C-alpha cells in the first residue's frame, strides 16, 4: 500500500488517544519548551500538547506510518513539525532540529494504533481479512507474509514464544509450516484459521490467534528493539529536568520501560548502602514521577483497548 492511500477518516475509523489528559499533564511542565511526540499516530496527543504550549513552545512529532504523516498535514500550526522516521531515531531528529539535549519532554505511545488495527488493508488484525502485511511503514522491510514464507519452523516458534508468550508456539509453528508447503499464506483470515484449528487450548474471551498475530507484528516491526533504542536516545535528548512519558500496551513493552526507569532511578545498585556518593557517580539520571497509571473505568468503557494501557513518567536529573 502506498502513501497515497485514502485518509483513514474517510473510511470511518475513529481514534481515541489513550490516557490523553494524564499523559499531557505529566509531559508538559514548561509551556515555552520544545517537546517531541515520538509516535504521532493520528495526532491526538500532539494536538493536546499544542493546546498546552505558549506561542513560544514547539512540538516535533515523529511517525514511520505514511498515513500518520498524511494526517499530520492537517495541523496548521507554525509551532509544529512532523518527521517521517522510526522513533528509535528521535535523538538524530532532535539533533537535526538543533534541540538535542534541550527537549523539555518526550512522549512515546508504543505499539499499534487503532486505525492501523481497524484497517484490513494493513493486515494487523485477525478479525478482518486483508493482506498479511503488518508493517507500520508498508514501504520498508519484510511483510509478515514474506517472513512466514521463509522462516524455519524453529524461528517461527521462537518468535511466537518470545514476542507472543504463546504456550503452544512449537505446535502452531509446525502447523503453519505444514500448510505453507501446500499454499502460501497471503491473507490474515487464512493464517488466523490455521492457527485457530491447530491451537489446542483456547483462552476465554481471547481469539486463539491473538498471541501469534501480536508476535508477528512485534517481530516484523522490530518493536522491542525500537523501544530499547528510543529509551536510550530519549535520555540523552532530554534537557536536565525534562520529562519522559511512555504509554505501553502489553507486558513485554511495559517491563522494558519499568526496567529502564528503575535502573536510572536507582543507579549503580552494586555499591554498599549508605556510601556517601553523589547521584552523578551513581548514574541516578532519572526521578520517577509518581506510580504507573492506568486508564480509568470511563475511558475503558469508551475505548476498550485502553484496558491494557500503562503509563510511566520520569524526570531527567542531569
PDB file of C-alpha atoms in Angstrom, residues 82-282:
ATOM      1  CA  UNK A  82       6.384  16.235  11.606  1.00  0.00           C
ATOM      2  CA  UNK A  83       9.227  13.927  10.530  1.00  0.00           C
ATOM      3  CA  UNK A  84       8.816  10.516   8.908  1.00  0.00           C
ATOM      4  CA  UNK A  85      11.112   8.210  10.839  1.00  0.00           C
ATOM      5  CA  UNK A  86      11.253   5.371  13.343  1.00  0.00           C
ATOM      6  CA  UNK A  87      11.088   6.662  16.902  1.00  0.00           C
ATOM      7  CA  UNK A  88      14.401   4.997  17.669  1.00  0.00           C
ATOM      8  CA  UNK A  89      15.895   7.853  15.624  1.00  0.00           C
ATOM      9  CA  UNK A  90      14.489  10.528  17.911  1.00  0.00           C
ATOM     10  CA  UNK A  91      17.962  11.610  19.020  1.00  0.00           C
ATOM     11  CA  UNK A  92      19.013  12.106  15.419  1.00  0.00           C
ATOM     12  CA  UNK A  93      15.813  14.039  14.666  1.00  0.00           C
ATOM     13  CA  UNK A  94      16.317  16.257  17.720  1.00  0.00           C
ATOM     14  CA  UNK A  95      19.861  16.955  16.516  1.00  0.00           C
ATOM     15  CA  UNK A  96      18.638  17.930  13.056  1.00  0.00           C
ATOM     16  CA  UNK A  97      16.339  20.477  14.705  1.00  0.00           C
ATOM     17  CA  UNK A  98      19.128  21.795  16.932  1.00  0.00           C
ATOM     18  CA  UNK A  99      17.484  20.728  20.183  1.00  0.00           C
ATOM     19  CA  UNK A 100      19.374  17.567  21.190  1.00  0.00           C
ATOM     20  CA  UNK A 101      19.877  17.677  24.948  1.00  0.00           C
ATOM     21  CA  UNK A 102      17.403  20.559  25.161  1.00  0.00           C
ATOM     22  CA  UNK A 103      13.990  18.872  24.936  1.00  0.00           C
ATOM     23  CA  UNK A 104      11.563  19.717  27.738  1.00  0.00           C
ATOM     24  CA  UNK A 105       9.697  16.445  27.246  1.00  0.00           C
ATOM     25  CA  UNK A 106       9.386  13.309  25.137  1.00  0.00           C
ATOM     26  CA  UNK A 107       6.216  11.227  24.733  1.00  0.00           C
ATOM     27  CA  UNK A 108       6.223   7.650  23.428  1.00  0.00           C
ATOM     28  CA  UNK A 109       2.856   5.963  22.829  1.00  0.00           C
ATOM     29  CA  UNK A 110       4.138   2.495  21.989  1.00  0.00           C
ATOM     30  CA  UNK A 111       2.545  -0.158  19.801  1.00  0.00           C
ATOM     31  CA  UNK A 112      -0.049  -0.255  17.058  1.00  0.00           C
ATOM     32  CA  UNK A 113      -2.756   2.414  16.741  1.00  0.00           C
ATOM     33  CA  UNK A 114      -6.481   1.793  16.469  1.00  0.00           C
ATOM     34  CA  UNK A 115      -6.690   2.963  12.842  1.00  0.00           C
ATOM     35  CA  UNK A 116      -3.903   0.548  11.921  1.00  0.00           C
ATOM     36  CA  UNK A 117      -5.751  -2.309  13.622  1.00  0.00           C
ATOM     37  CA  UNK A 118      -9.102  -1.355  12.139  1.00  0.00           C
ATOM     38  CA  UNK A 119      -7.915  -1.036   8.550  1.00  0.00           C
ATOM     39  CA  UNK A 120      -7.983  -4.538   6.984  1.00  0.00           C
ATOM     40  CA  UNK A 121      -5.597  -3.396   4.254  1.00  0.00           C
ATOM     41  CA  UNK A 122      -2.821  -3.048   6.834  1.00  0.00           C
ATOM     42  CA  UNK A 123      -3.047  -6.708   7.829  1.00  0.00           C
ATOM     43  CA  UNK A 124      -2.697  -6.257  11.585  1.00  0.00           C
ATOM     44  CA  UNK A 125      -5.922  -7.914  12.707  1.00  0.00           C
ATOM     45  CA  UNK A 126      -7.206 -11.479  12.638  1.00  0.00           C
ATOM     46  CA  UNK A 127     -10.759 -10.123  12.898  1.00  0.00           C
ATOM     47  CA  UNK A 128     -10.767  -8.561   9.424  1.00  0.00           C
ATOM     48  CA  UNK A 129      -9.490 -10.284   6.304  1.00  0.00           C
ATOM     49  CA  UNK A 130      -6.772  -8.413   4.459  1.00  0.00           C
ATOM     50  CA  UNK A 131      -3.258  -8.730   3.040  1.00  0.00           C
ATOM     51  CA  UNK A 132      -0.870 -10.326   5.543  1.00  0.00           C
ATOM     52  CA  UNK A 133       1.387  -7.288   5.873  1.00  0.00           C
ATOM     53  CA  UNK A 134       1.617  -5.849   9.432  1.00  0.00           C
ATOM     54  CA  UNK A 135       4.347  -3.306   8.623  1.00  0.00           C
ATOM     55  CA  UNK A 136       3.895   0.102  10.243  1.00  0.00           C
ATOM     56  CA  UNK A 137       5.694   1.509   7.215  1.00  0.00           C
ATOM     57  CA  UNK A 138       4.400  -0.553   4.282  1.00  0.00           C
ATOM     58  CA  UNK A 139       7.254   0.708   2.095  1.00  0.00           C
ATOM     59  CA  UNK A 140      10.040  -0.641   4.301  1.00  0.00           C
ATOM     60  CA  UNK A 141      11.188  -4.062   5.458  1.00  0.00           C
ATOM     61  CA  UNK A 142       9.716  -7.531   5.262  1.00  0.00           C
ATOM     62  CA  UNK A 143       5.980  -8.188   5.473  1.00  0.00           C
ATOM     63  CA  UNK A 144       4.503 -10.838   7.760  1.00  0.00           C
ATOM     64  CA  UNK A 145       3.656 -12.931   4.684  1.00  0.00           C
ATOM     65  CA  UNK A 146       7.270 -12.811   3.472  1.00  0.00           C
ATOM     66  CA  UNK A 147       8.603 -13.731   6.905  1.00  0.00           C
ATOM     67  CA  UNK A 148       6.226 -16.682   7.265  1.00  0.00           C
ATOM     68  CA  UNK A 149       7.174 -17.885   3.780  1.00  0.00           C
ATOM     69  CA  UNK A 150      10.908 -18.077   4.546  1.00  0.00           C
ATOM     70  CA  UNK A 151      11.262 -18.655   8.293  1.00  0.00           C
ATOM     71  CA  UNK A 152      12.166 -22.072   9.631  1.00  0.00           C
ATOM     72  CA  UNK A 153       9.822 -23.875  11.990  1.00  0.00           C
ATOM     73  CA  UNK A 154      12.236 -23.203  14.844  1.00  0.00           C
ATOM     74  CA  UNK A 155      12.401 -19.485  14.072  1.00  0.00           C
ATOM     75  CA  UNK A 156       8.618 -19.178  13.895  1.00  0.00           C
ATOM     76  CA  UNK A 157       8.302 -20.993  17.221  1.00  0.00           C
ATOM     77  CA  UNK A 158      10.886 -18.682  18.799  1.00  0.00           C
ATOM     78  CA  UNK A 159       9.041 -15.561  17.619  1.00  0.00           C
ATOM     79  CA  UNK A 160       5.675 -16.883  18.839  1.00  0.00           C
ATOM     80  CA  UNK A 161       7.099 -17.770  22.243  1.00  0.00           C
ATOM     81  CA  UNK A 162       9.336 -14.735  22.772  1.00  0.00           C
ATOM     82  CA  UNK A 163       7.079 -11.993  21.412  1.00  0.00           C
ATOM     83  CA  UNK A 164       3.649 -13.565  21.865  1.00  0.00           C
ATOM     84  CA  UNK A 165       4.325 -15.582  25.025  1.00  0.00           C
ATOM     85  CA  UNK A 166       2.463 -18.361  23.232  1.00  0.00           C
ATOM     86  CA  UNK A 167       2.475 -21.606  25.212  1.00  0.00           C
ATOM     87  CA  UNK A 168       1.927 -23.756  22.111  1.00  0.00           C
ATOM     88  CA  UNK A 169       4.460 -21.959  19.916  1.00  0.00           C
ATOM     89  CA  UNK A 170       6.102 -25.102  18.541  1.00  0.00           C
ATOM     90  CA  UNK A 171       2.804 -26.775  17.719  1.00  0.00           C
ATOM     91  CA  UNK A 172       1.468 -23.713  15.895  1.00  0.00           C
ATOM     92  CA  UNK A 173       4.730 -23.189  14.007  1.00  0.00           C
ATOM     93  CA  UNK A 174       4.614 -26.808  12.854  1.00  0.00           C
ATOM     94  CA  UNK A 175       1.040 -26.393  11.579  1.00  0.00           C
ATOM     95  CA  UNK A 176       1.958 -23.218   9.697  1.00  0.00           C
ATOM     96  CA  UNK A 177       4.999 -24.798   8.036  1.00  0.00           C
ATOM     97  CA  UNK A 178       2.972 -27.859   7.031  1.00  0.00           C
ATOM     98  CA  UNK A 179       0.251 -25.751   5.427  1.00  0.00           C
ATOM     99  CA  UNK A 180       2.577 -23.325   3.617  1.00  0.00           C
ATOM    100  CA  UNK A 181       4.049 -26.289   1.755  1.00  0.00           C
ATOM    101  CA  UNK A 182       0.691 -26.628   0.024  1.00  0.00           C
ATOM    102  CA  UNK A 183      -0.215 -22.955  -0.322  1.00  0.00           C
ATOM    103  CA  UNK A 184       1.498 -19.746   0.831  1.00  0.00           C
ATOM    104  CA  UNK A 185      -0.080 -17.525   3.472  1.00  0.00           C
ATOM    105  CA  UNK A 186      -1.163 -14.243   1.891  1.00  0.00           C
ATOM    106  CA  UNK A 187      -4.272 -13.242   3.870  1.00  0.00           C
ATOM    107  CA  UNK A 188      -4.888 -12.602   7.568  1.00  0.00           C
ATOM    108  CA  UNK A 189      -8.068 -14.709   7.706  1.00  0.00           C
ATOM    109  CA  UNK A 190      -6.230 -17.690   6.248  1.00  0.00           C
ATOM    110  CA  UNK A 191      -3.477 -17.554   8.856  1.00  0.00           C
ATOM    111  CA  UNK A 192      -5.969 -16.974  11.676  1.00  0.00           C
ATOM    112  CA  UNK A 193      -7.993 -20.022  10.641  1.00  0.00           C
ATOM    113  CA  UNK A 194      -4.939 -22.323  10.517  1.00  0.00           C
ATOM    114  CA  UNK A 195      -3.802 -21.128  13.952  1.00  0.00           C
ATOM    115  CA  UNK A 196      -7.330 -21.457  15.324  1.00  0.00           C
ATOM    116  CA  UNK A 197      -7.610 -25.045  14.084  1.00  0.00           C
ATOM    117  CA  UNK A 198      -4.176 -26.040  15.401  1.00  0.00           C
ATOM    118  CA  UNK A 199      -4.485 -24.385  18.816  1.00  0.00           C
ATOM    119  CA  UNK A 200      -5.341 -26.970  21.491  1.00  0.00           C
ATOM    120  CA  UNK A 201      -6.405 -24.655  24.327  1.00  0.00           C
ATOM    121  CA  UNK A 202      -8.472 -21.561  23.603  1.00  0.00           C
ATOM    122  CA  UNK A 203      -8.409 -18.859  26.270  1.00  0.00           C
ATOM    123  CA  UNK A 204     -11.748 -17.485  27.380  1.00  0.00           C
ATOM    124  CA  UNK A 205     -12.702 -14.238  25.590  1.00  0.00           C
ATOM    125  CA  UNK A 206      -9.493 -14.361  23.501  1.00  0.00           C
ATOM    126  CA  UNK A 207      -9.155 -15.436  19.876  1.00  0.00           C
ATOM    127  CA  UNK A 208      -6.627 -18.306  19.633  1.00  0.00           C
ATOM    128  CA  UNK A 209      -4.612 -16.345  17.030  1.00  0.00           C
ATOM    129  CA  UNK A 210      -4.158 -13.303  19.288  1.00  0.00           C
ATOM    130  CA  UNK A 211      -0.680 -14.142  20.516  1.00  0.00           C
ATOM    131  CA  UNK A 212       0.601 -15.275  17.108  1.00  0.00           C
ATOM    132  CA  UNK A 213      -0.544 -12.050  15.462  1.00  0.00           C
ATOM    133  CA  UNK A 214       0.979  -9.966  18.258  1.00  0.00           C
ATOM    134  CA  UNK A 215       4.263 -11.827  17.919  1.00  0.00           C
ATOM    135  CA  UNK A 216       4.424 -11.417  14.147  1.00  0.00           C
ATOM    136  CA  UNK A 217       3.660  -7.695  14.382  1.00  0.00           C
ATOM    137  CA  UNK A 218       6.331  -7.114  17.016  1.00  0.00           C
ATOM    138  CA  UNK A 219       8.889  -9.089  15.020  1.00  0.00           C
ATOM    139  CA  UNK A 220       8.124  -7.542  11.615  1.00  0.00           C
ATOM    140  CA  UNK A 221       8.399  -4.009  13.023  1.00  0.00           C
ATOM    141  CA  UNK A 222      11.272  -4.666  15.437  1.00  0.00           C
ATOM    142  CA  UNK A 223       9.138  -3.049  18.112  1.00  0.00           C
ATOM    143  CA  UNK A 224      11.031  -4.089  21.230  1.00  0.00           C
ATOM    144  CA  UNK A 225      14.419  -3.220  19.749  1.00  0.00           C
ATOM    145  CA  UNK A 226      12.950   0.106  18.628  1.00  0.00           C
ATOM    146  CA  UNK A 227      11.665   0.756  22.145  1.00  0.00           C
ATOM    147  CA  UNK A 228      15.020  -0.029  23.788  1.00  0.00           C
ATOM    148  CA  UNK A 229      16.825   2.270  21.362  1.00  0.00           C
ATOM    149  CA  UNK A 230      14.247   5.042  21.791  1.00  0.00           C
ATOM    150  CA  UNK A 231      14.508   4.981  25.585  1.00  0.00           C
ATOM    151  CA  UNK A 232      18.290   5.308  25.482  1.00  0.00           C
ATOM    152  CA  UNK A 233      18.066   8.072  22.878  1.00  0.00           C
ATOM    153  CA  UNK A 234      15.428   9.912  24.913  1.00  0.00           C
ATOM    154  CA  UNK A 235      17.631  10.047  27.992  1.00  0.00           C
ATOM    155  CA  UNK A 236      20.314  11.880  26.029  1.00  0.00           C
ATOM    156  CA  UNK A 237      17.939  14.105  24.024  1.00  0.00           C
ATOM    157  CA  UNK A 238      16.135  15.470  27.102  1.00  0.00           C
ATOM    158  CA  UNK A 239      17.319  18.591  28.875  1.00  0.00           C
ATOM    159  CA  UNK A 240      18.055  18.330  32.602  1.00  0.00           C
ATOM    160  CA  UNK A 241      14.626  18.498  34.228  1.00  0.00           C
ATOM    161  CA  UNK A 242      12.956  17.191  31.056  1.00  0.00           C
ATOM    162  CA  UNK A 243      10.090  14.708  31.324  1.00  0.00           C
ATOM    163  CA  UNK A 244       9.847  11.279  29.700  1.00  0.00           C
ATOM    164  CA  UNK A 245       6.336   9.798  29.379  1.00  0.00           C
ATOM    165  CA  UNK A 246       5.780   6.326  27.952  1.00  0.00           C
ATOM    166  CA  UNK A 247       2.459   4.566  27.308  1.00  0.00           C
ATOM    167  CA  UNK A 248       2.676   0.837  26.602  1.00  0.00           C
ATOM    168  CA  UNK A 249       0.006  -1.732  25.846  1.00  0.00           C
ATOM    169  CA  UNK A 250       1.362  -5.124  26.830  1.00  0.00           C
ATOM    170  CA  UNK A 251       3.689  -6.585  29.421  1.00  0.00           C
ATOM    171  CA  UNK A 252       6.660  -7.065  27.086  1.00  0.00           C
ATOM    172  CA  UNK A 253       6.778  -3.314  26.456  1.00  0.00           C
ATOM    173  CA  UNK A 254       5.947  -2.230  29.998  1.00  0.00           C
ATOM    174  CA  UNK A 255       8.596  -4.478  31.560  1.00  0.00           C
ATOM    175  CA  UNK A 256      11.236  -2.820  29.395  1.00  0.00           C
ATOM    176  CA  UNK A 257      10.047   0.682  30.299  1.00  0.00           C
ATOM    177  CA  UNK A 258       9.816  -0.169  34.001  1.00  0.00           C
ATOM    178  CA  UNK A 259      13.291  -1.737  33.997  1.00  0.00           C
ATOM    179  CA  UNK A 260      14.808   1.235  32.158  1.00  0.00           C
ATOM    180  CA  UNK A 261      13.337   3.816  34.527  1.00  0.00           C
ATOM    181  CA  UNK A 262      14.145   1.775  37.634  1.00  0.00           C
ATOM    182  CA  UNK A 263      17.766   1.309  36.525  1.00  0.00           C
ATOM    183  CA  UNK A 264      18.293   5.037  36.083  1.00  0.00           C
ATOM    184  CA  UNK A 265      16.413   5.899  39.272  1.00  0.00           C
ATOM    185  CA  UNK A 266      18.479   3.531  41.412  1.00  0.00           C
ATOM    186  CA  UNK A 267      21.797   3.953  39.651  1.00  0.00           C
ATOM    187  CA  UNK A 268      24.583   1.505  40.442  1.00  0.00           C
ATOM    188  CA  UNK A 269      22.884  -0.847  42.909  1.00  0.00           C
ATOM    189  CA  UNK A 270      26.044  -2.906  43.416  1.00  0.00           C
ATOM    190  CA  UNK A 271      27.577  -0.318  45.733  1.00  0.00           C
ATOM    191  CA  UNK A 272      27.121  -0.695  49.510  1.00  0.00           C
ATOM    192  CA  UNK A 273      24.111   1.011  51.053  1.00  0.00           C
ATOM    193  CA  UNK A 274      24.825   4.315  52.772  1.00  0.00           C
ATOM    194  CA  UNK A 275      28.034   5.002  50.883  1.00  0.00           C
ATOM    195  CA  UNK A 276      28.410   8.814  50.518  1.00  0.00           C
ATOM    196  CA  UNK A 277      28.419   9.068  46.703  1.00  0.00           C
ATOM    197  CA  UNK A 278      26.879  11.779  44.534  1.00  0.00           C
ATOM    198  CA  UNK A 279      23.947  10.970  42.238  1.00  0.00           C
ATOM    199  CA  UNK A 280      26.144  11.657  39.208  1.00  0.00           C
ATOM    200  CA  UNK A 281      28.620   8.999  40.350  1.00  0.00           C
ATOM    201  CA  UNK A 282      25.779   6.540  40.879  1.00  0.00           C
TER     202      UNK A 282
END
